XYZ file of C-alpha atoms in Angstrom:
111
model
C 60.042 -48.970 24.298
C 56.078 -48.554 23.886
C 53.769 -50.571 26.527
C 51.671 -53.147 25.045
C 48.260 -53.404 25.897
C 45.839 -56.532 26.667
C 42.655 -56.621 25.273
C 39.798 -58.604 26.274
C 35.755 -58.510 25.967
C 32.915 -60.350 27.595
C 30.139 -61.688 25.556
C 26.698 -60.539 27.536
C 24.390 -61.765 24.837
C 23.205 -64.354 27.436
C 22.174 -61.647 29.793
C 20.306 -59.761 27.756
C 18.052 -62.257 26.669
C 17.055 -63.113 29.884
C 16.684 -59.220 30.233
C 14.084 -59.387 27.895
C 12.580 -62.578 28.525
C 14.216 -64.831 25.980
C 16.066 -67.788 28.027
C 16.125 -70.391 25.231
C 18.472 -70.375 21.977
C 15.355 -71.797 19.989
C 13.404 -68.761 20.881
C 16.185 -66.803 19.014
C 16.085 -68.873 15.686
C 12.714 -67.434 14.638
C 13.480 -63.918 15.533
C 16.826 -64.241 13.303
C 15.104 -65.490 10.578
C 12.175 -62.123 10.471
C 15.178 -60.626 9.894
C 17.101 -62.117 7.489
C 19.383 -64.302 9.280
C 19.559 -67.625 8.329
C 21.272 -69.478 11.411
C 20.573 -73.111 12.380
C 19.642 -73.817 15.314
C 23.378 -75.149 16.551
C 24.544 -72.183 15.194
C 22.235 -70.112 17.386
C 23.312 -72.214 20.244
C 26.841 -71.534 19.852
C 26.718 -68.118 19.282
C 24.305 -67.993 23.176
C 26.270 -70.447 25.136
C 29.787 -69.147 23.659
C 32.054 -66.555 23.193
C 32.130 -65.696 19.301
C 35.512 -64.699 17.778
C 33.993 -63.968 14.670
C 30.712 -62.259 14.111
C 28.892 -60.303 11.050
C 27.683 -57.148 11.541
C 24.190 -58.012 10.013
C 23.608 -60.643 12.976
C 25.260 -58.014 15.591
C 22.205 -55.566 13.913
C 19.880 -58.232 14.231
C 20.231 -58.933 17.813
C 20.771 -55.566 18.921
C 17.197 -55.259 17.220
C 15.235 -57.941 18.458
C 16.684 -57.110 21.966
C 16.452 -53.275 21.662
C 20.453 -52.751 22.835
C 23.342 -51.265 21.564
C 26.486 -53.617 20.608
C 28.092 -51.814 23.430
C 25.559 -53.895 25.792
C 26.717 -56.866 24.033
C 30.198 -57.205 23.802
C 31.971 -55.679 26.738
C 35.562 -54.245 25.987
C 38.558 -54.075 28.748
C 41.819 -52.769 27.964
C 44.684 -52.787 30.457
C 48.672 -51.982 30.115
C 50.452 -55.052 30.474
C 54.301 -54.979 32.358
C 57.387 -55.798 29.794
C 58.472 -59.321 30.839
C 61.935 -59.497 32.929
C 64.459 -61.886 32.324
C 65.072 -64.879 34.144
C 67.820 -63.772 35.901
C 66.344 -60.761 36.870
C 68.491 -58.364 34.890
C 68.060 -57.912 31.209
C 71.398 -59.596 29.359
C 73.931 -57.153 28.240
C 73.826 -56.548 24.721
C 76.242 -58.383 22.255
C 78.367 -56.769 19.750
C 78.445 -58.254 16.840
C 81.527 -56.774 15.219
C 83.691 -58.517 17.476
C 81.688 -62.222 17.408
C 83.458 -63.599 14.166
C 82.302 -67.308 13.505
C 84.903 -70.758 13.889
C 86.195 -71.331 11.275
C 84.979 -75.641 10.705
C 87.909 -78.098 10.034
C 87.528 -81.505 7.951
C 89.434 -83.932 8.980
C 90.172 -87.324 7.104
C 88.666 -90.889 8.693
């Protein structure tokens, strides 16, 4: 059996604007737009206050640009191996052979 592995990031675009002296998501909107990104303003805000499951690589360029970092400053990665689950009882239920499970056969029986 292989061991599975959880994956998880951490969104630091928050900190690195304030690294740089941009605290506001409005500040950001402008700076997008120089280069080419066309976000609204509640887009913008999302994308600083949240966690993004989804973004384009042209916006991860752009903000790595206008805050001179690497995506690897931006999206944190964490990888750990997670334990196989147990079974309730404790002990792992012994395995059924299905050669000798033979289904009943139904009856109908008249009203």
């Amino acid at each position: 059996m292989s061991m599975k592995r959880q994956v998880s990031y951490r969104w630091r675009l928050r900190e690195m604007m304030a690294a740089r002296g941009v605290f506001t998501a409005t500040e950001l909107v402008p700076l997008l737009h120089e280069r080419g990104i066309d976000l609204s303003s509640s887009q913008v805000h999302r994308l600083v206050t949240g966690t993004p499951e989804r973004l384009s690589l042209p916006v991860l360029a752009a903000l790595c640009d206008i805050l001179e970092v690497t995506p690897a400053d931006l999206v944190v990665t964490t990888a750990a191996n997670v334990a196989p689950r147990k079974a309730a009882a404790g002990e792992a239920p012994a395995p059924v052979d299905l050669a000798t499970v033979r289904p009943r056969r139904a009856r109908v029986r008249p009203d």
